[in-house]
mmCIF file of C-alpha atoms in Angstrom:
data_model
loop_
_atom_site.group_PDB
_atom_site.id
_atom_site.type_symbol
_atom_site.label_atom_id
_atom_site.label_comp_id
_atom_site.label_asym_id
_atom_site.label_seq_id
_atom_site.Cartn_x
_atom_site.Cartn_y
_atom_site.Cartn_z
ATOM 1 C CA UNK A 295 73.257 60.287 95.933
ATOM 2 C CA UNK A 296 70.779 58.511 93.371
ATOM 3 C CA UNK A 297 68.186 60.645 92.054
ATOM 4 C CA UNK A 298 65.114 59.313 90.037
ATOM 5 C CA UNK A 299 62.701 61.350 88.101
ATOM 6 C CA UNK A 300 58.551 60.319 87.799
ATOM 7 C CA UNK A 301 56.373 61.539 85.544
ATOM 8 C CA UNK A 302 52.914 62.152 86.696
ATOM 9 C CA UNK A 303 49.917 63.434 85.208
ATOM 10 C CA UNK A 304 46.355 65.195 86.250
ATOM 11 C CA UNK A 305 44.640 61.702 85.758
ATOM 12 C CA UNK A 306 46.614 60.337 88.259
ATOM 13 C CA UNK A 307 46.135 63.055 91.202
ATOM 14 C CA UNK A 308 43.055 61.955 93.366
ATOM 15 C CA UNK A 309 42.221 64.677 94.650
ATOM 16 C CA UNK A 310 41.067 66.302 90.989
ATOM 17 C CA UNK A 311 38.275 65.462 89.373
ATOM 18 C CA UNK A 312 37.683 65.043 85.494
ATOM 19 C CA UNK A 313 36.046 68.220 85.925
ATOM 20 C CA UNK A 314 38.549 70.439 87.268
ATOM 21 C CA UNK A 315 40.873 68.646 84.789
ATOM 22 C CA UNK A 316 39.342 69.601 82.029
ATOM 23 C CA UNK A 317 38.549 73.302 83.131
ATOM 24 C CA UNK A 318 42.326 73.947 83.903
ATOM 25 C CA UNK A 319 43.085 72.827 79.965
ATOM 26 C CA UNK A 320 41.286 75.666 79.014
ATOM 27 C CA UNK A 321 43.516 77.784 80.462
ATOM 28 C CA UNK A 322 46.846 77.009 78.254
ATOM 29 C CA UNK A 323 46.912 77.234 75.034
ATOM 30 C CA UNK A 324 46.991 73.366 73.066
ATOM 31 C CA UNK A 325 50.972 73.245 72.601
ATOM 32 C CA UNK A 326 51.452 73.799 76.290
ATOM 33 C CA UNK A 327 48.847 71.306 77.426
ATOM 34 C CA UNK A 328 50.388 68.152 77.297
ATOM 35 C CA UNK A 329 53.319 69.354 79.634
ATOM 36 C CA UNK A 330 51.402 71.173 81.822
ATOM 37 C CA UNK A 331 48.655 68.212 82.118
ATOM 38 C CA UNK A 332 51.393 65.251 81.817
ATOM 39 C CA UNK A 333 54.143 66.660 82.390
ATOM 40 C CA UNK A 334 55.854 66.017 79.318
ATOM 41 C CA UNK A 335 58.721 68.023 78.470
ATOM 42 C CA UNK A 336 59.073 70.927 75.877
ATOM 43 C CA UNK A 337 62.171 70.504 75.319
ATOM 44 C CA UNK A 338 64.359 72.328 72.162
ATOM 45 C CA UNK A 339 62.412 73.598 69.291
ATOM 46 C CA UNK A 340 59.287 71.066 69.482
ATOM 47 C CA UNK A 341 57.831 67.668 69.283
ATOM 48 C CA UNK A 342 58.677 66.007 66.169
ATOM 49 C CA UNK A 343 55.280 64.733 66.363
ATOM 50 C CA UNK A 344 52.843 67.151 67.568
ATOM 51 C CA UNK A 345 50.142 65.059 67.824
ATOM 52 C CA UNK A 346 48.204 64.465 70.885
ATOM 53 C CA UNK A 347 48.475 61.058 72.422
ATOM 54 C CA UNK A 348 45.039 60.267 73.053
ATOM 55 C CA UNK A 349 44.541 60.475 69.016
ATOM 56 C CA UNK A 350 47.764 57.851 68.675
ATOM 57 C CA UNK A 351 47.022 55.330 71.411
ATOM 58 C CA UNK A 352 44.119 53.388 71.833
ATOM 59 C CA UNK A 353 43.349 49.793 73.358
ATOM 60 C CA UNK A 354 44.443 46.583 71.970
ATOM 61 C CA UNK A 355 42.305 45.027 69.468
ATOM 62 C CA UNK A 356 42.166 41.664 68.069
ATOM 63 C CA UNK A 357 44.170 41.700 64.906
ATOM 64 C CA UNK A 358 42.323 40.214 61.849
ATOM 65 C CA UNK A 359 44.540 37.149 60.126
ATOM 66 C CA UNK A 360 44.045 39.344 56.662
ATOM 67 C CA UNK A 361 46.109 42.231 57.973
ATOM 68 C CA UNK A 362 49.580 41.006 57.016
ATOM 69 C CA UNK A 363 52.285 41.916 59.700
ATOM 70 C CA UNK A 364 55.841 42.965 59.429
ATOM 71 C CA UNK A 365 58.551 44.372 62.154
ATOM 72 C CA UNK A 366 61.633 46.465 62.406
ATOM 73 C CA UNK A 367 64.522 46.344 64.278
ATOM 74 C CA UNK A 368 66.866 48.685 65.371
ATOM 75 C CA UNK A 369 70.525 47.421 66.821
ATOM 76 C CA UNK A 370 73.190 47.631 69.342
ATOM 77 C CA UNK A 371 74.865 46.764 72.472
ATOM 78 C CA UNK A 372 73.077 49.715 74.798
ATOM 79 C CA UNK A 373 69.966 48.899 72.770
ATOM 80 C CA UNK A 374 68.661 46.786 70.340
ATOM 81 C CA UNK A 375 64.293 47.210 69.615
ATOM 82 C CA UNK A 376 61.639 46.023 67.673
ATOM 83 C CA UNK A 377 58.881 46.861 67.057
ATOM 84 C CA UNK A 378 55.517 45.409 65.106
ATOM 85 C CA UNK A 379 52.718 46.395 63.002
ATOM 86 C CA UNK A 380 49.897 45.268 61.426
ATOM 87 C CA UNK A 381 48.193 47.024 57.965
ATOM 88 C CA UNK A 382 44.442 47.195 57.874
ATOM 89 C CA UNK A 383 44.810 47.827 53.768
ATOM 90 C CA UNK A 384 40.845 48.544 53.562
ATOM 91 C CA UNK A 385 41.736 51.859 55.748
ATOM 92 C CA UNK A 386 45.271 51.666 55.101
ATOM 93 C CA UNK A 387 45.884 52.483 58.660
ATOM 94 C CA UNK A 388 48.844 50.564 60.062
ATOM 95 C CA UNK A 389 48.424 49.581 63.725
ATOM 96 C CA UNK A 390 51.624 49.002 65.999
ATOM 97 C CA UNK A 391 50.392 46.517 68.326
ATOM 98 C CA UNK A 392 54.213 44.959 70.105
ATOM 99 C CA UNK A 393 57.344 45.781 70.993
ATOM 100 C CA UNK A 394 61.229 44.032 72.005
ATOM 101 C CA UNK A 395 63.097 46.450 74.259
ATOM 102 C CA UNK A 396 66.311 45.115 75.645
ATOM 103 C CA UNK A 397 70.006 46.472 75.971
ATOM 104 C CA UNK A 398 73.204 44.329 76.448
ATOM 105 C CA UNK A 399 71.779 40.917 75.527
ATOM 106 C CA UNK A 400 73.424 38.602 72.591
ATOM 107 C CA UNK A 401 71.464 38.395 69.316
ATOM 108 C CA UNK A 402 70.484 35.117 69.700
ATOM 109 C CA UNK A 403 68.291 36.215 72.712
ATOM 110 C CA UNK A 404 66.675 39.396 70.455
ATOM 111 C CA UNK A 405 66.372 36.442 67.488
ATOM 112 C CA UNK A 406 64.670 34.500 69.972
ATOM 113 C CA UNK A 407 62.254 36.924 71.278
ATOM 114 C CA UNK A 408 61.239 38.163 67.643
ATOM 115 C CA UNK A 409 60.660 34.833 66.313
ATOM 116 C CA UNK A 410 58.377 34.186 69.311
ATOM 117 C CA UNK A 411 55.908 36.798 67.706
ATOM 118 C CA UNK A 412 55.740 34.419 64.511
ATOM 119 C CA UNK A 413 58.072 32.877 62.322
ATOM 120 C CA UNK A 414 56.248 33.958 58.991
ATOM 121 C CA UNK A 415 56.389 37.379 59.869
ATOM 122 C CA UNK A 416 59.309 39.731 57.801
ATOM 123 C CA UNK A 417 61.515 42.485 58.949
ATOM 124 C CA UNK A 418 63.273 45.463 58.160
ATOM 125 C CA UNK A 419 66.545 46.447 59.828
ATOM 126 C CA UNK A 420 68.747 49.552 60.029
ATOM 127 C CA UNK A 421 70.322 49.590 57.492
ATOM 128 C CA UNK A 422 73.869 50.513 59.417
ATOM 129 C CA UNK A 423 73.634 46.890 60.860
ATOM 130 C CA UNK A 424 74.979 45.959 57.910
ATOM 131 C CA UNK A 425 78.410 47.486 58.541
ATOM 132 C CA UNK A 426 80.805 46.101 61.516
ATOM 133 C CA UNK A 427 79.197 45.327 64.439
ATOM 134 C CA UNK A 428 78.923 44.059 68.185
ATOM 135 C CA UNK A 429 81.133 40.953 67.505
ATOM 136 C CA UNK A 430 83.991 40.712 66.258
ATOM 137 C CA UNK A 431 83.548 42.727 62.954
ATOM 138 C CA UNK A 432 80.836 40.148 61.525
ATOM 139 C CA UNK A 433 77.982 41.939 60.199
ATOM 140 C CA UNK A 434 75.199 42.001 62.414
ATOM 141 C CA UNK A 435 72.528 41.811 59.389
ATOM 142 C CA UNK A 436 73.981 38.440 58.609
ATOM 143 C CA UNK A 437 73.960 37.463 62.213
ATOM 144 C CA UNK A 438 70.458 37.544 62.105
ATOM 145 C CA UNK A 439 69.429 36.826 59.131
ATOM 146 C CA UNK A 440 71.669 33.700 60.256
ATOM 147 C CA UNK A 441 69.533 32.929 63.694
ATOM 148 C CA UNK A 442 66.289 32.627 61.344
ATOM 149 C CA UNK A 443 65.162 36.456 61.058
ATOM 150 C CA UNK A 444 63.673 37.186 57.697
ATOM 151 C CA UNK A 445 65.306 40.546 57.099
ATOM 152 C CA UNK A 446 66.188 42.870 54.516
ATOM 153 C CA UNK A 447 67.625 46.553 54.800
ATOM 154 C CA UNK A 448 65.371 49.389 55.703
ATOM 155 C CA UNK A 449 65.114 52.741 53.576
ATOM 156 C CA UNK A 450 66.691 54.943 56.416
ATOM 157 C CA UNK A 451 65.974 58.513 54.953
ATOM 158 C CA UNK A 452 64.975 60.902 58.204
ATOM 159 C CA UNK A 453 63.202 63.466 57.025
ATOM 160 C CA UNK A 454 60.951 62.048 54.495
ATOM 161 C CA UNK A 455 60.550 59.171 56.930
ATOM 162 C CA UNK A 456 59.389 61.616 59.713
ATOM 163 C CA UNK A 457 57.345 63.406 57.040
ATOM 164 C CA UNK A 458 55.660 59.755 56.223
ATOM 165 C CA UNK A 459 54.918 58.750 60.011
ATOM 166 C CA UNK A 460 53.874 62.037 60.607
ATOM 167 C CA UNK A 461 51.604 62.448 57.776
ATOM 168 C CA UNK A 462 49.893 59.053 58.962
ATOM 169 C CA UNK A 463 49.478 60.205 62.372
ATOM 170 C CA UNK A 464 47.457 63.625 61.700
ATOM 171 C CA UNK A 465 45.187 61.305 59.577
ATOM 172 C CA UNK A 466 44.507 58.910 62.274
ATOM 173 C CA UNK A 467 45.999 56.312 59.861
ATOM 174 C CA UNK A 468 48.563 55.211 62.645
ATOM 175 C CA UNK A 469 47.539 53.848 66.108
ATOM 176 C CA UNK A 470 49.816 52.244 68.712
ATOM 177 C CA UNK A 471 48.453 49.526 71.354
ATOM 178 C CA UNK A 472 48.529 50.991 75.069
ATOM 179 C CA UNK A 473 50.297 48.266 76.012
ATOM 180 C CA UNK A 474 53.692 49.733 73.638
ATOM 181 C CA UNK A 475 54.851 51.463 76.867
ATOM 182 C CA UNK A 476 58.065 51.891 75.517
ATOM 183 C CA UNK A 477 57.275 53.128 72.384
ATOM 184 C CA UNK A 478 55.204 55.826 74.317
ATOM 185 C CA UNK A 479 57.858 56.968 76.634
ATOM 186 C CA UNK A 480 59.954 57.442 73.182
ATOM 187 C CA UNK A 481 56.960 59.607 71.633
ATOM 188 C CA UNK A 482 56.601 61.943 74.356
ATOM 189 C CA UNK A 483 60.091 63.294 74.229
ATOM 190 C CA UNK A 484 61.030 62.688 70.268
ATOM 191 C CA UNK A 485 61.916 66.492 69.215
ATOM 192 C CA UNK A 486 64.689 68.602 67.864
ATOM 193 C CA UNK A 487 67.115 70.794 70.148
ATOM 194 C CA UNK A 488 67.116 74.568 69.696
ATOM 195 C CA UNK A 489 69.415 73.864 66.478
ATOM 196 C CA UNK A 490 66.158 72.163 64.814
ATOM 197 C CA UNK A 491 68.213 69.081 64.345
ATOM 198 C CA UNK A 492 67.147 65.422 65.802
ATOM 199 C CA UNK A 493 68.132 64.746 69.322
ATOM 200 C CA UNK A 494 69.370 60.752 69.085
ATOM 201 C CA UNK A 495 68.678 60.048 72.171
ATOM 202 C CA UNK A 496 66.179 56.964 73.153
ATOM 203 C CA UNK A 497 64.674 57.403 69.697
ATOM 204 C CA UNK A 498 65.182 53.540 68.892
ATOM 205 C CA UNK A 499 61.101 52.840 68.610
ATOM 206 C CA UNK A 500 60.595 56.087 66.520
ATOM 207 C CA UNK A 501 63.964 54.779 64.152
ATOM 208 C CA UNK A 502 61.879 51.310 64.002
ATOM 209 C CA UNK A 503 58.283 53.029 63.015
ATOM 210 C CA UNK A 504 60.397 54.849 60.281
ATOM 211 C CA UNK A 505 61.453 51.762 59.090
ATOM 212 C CA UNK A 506 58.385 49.942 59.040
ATOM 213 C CA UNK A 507 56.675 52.912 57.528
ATOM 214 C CA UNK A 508 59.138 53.088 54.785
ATOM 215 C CA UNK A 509 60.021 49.981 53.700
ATOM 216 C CA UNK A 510 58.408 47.088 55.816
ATOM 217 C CA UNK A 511 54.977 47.852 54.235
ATOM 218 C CA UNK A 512 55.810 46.602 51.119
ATOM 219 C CA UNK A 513 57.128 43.371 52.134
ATOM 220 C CA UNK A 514 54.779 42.513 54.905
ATOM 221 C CA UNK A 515 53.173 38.875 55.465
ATOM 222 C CA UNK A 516 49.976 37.321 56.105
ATOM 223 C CA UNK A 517 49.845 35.289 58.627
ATOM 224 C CA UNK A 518 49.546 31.483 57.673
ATOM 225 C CA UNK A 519 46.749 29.847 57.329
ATOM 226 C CA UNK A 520 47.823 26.424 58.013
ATOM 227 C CA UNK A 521 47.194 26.099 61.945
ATOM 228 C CA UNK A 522 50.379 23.714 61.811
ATOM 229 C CA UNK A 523 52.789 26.897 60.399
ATOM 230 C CA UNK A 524 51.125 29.295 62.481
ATOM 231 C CA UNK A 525 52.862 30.153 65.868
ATOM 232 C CA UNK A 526 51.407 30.880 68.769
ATOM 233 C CA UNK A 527 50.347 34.880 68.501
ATOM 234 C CA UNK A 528 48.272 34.731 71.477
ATOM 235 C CA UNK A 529 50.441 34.617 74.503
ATOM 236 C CA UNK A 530 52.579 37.095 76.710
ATOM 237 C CA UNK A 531 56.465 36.580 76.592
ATOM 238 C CA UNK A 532 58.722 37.737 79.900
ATOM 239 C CA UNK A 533 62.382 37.666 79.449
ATOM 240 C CA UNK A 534 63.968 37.555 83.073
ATOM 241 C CA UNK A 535 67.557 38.567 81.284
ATOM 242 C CA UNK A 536 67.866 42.388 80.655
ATOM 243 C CA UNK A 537 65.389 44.869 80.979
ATOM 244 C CA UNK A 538 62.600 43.484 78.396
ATOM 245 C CA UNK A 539 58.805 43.456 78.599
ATOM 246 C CA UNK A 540 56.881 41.563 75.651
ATOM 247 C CA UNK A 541 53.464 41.557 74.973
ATOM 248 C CA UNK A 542 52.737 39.768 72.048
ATOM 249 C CA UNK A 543 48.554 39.486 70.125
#
């Protein structure tokens, strides 16, 4: 018999008010009240970023052309993400604004869907992508760098990667666009088991903000300014193969 699980929080019950909502936070103490008002899991030892959503996510703004951009990718056959971000240097607060999230597709149709977010616009990749990979034994870093992708390897250290995002996120120097559904579904349930070590399991958008955090920084691009380089940044991309939603600013 197929079973399927939904996640539903107090916002979404009409018959409580923001009131009553508010009045039964009170009652838990603040690392219970996500799960109790979201129902997000606590799973193992603990979030590996316990920082409240509503201080990570906000609404898509328009993204200036002097914030350069640069994306990360994370690879394989199940999965293969991306993810984008854009680095107001005045506040040096980096805001992840799209997202590629497709399993059991080619590269050329990932290549495809990145380059649709511009051209110009660099990437780091997991590093491991540069050993064998889905075909054939050819490495899948020169596959794509191959298919157009500007890439180069991505520093891939956990911890002091974690320590990095996390350290941007309890400083408000990290926001993610609403629209990064993905990427939020990933957040809610990033944590260690009981063991205090990483559960790998649909962690590919957290891998990618390591990545970009790390090492795509340094190497990211302004967008041209040239109206005949640029590409078209404004427009919403649906891939019918696979189980991918783009939106693209």
């Amino acid at each position: 018999m197929a079973r399927i699980a939904i996640t539903i929080g107090w916002s979404e019950v009409p018959h409580l008010t923001k009131q009553q909502c508010d009045d039964l936070l009170k009652q838990f103490p603040l690392h219970e009240r996500e799960a109790r008002s979201k129902g997000i899991p606590m799973l193992g030892s603990g979030k590996i970023y316990p920082v409240s959503e509503e201080d990570v996510v906000i609404n898509p703004i328009e993204i200036p052309p002097y914030w350069p951009r640069v994306f990360a990718l994370d690879v394989g056959w199940n999965r293969t993400a991306a993810l984008w971000g854009a680095w107001d240097k005045d506040s040096d607060t980096v805001y992840l604004y799209s997202e590629h999230y497709m399993g059991q597709q080619p590269p050329q149709v990932h290549a495809h869907s990145i380059k649709a977010r511009g051209k110009y616009i660099p990437g780091v990749i997991d590093p491991a992508s540069s050993g064998a990979g889905q075909k054939d034994g050819i490495k899948l870093i020169k596959v794509y760098r191959d298919l157009g992708l500007k890439l180069i390897p991505a520093d891939n250290t956990v911890e002091s990667g974690i320590y990095e995002v996390y350290s941007r996120l309890v400083t408000s120097r990290l926001k993610v666009f609403r629209h990064c559904v993905n990427w939020i579904s990933e957040y809610r349930i990033y944590r260690r088991n009981k063991q205090g070590k990483i559960v790998k399991e649909n962690d590919h958008l957290m891998d990618c903000t390591r990545y970009l955090i790390m090492s795509g920084l340094k190497i990211a691009q302004y967008a041209p300014t040239d109206e005949n380089e640029a590409d078209n940044e404004n427009k919403v991309i649906s891939i019918s193969q696979g189980k991918s939603r783009i939106t693209g600013y």
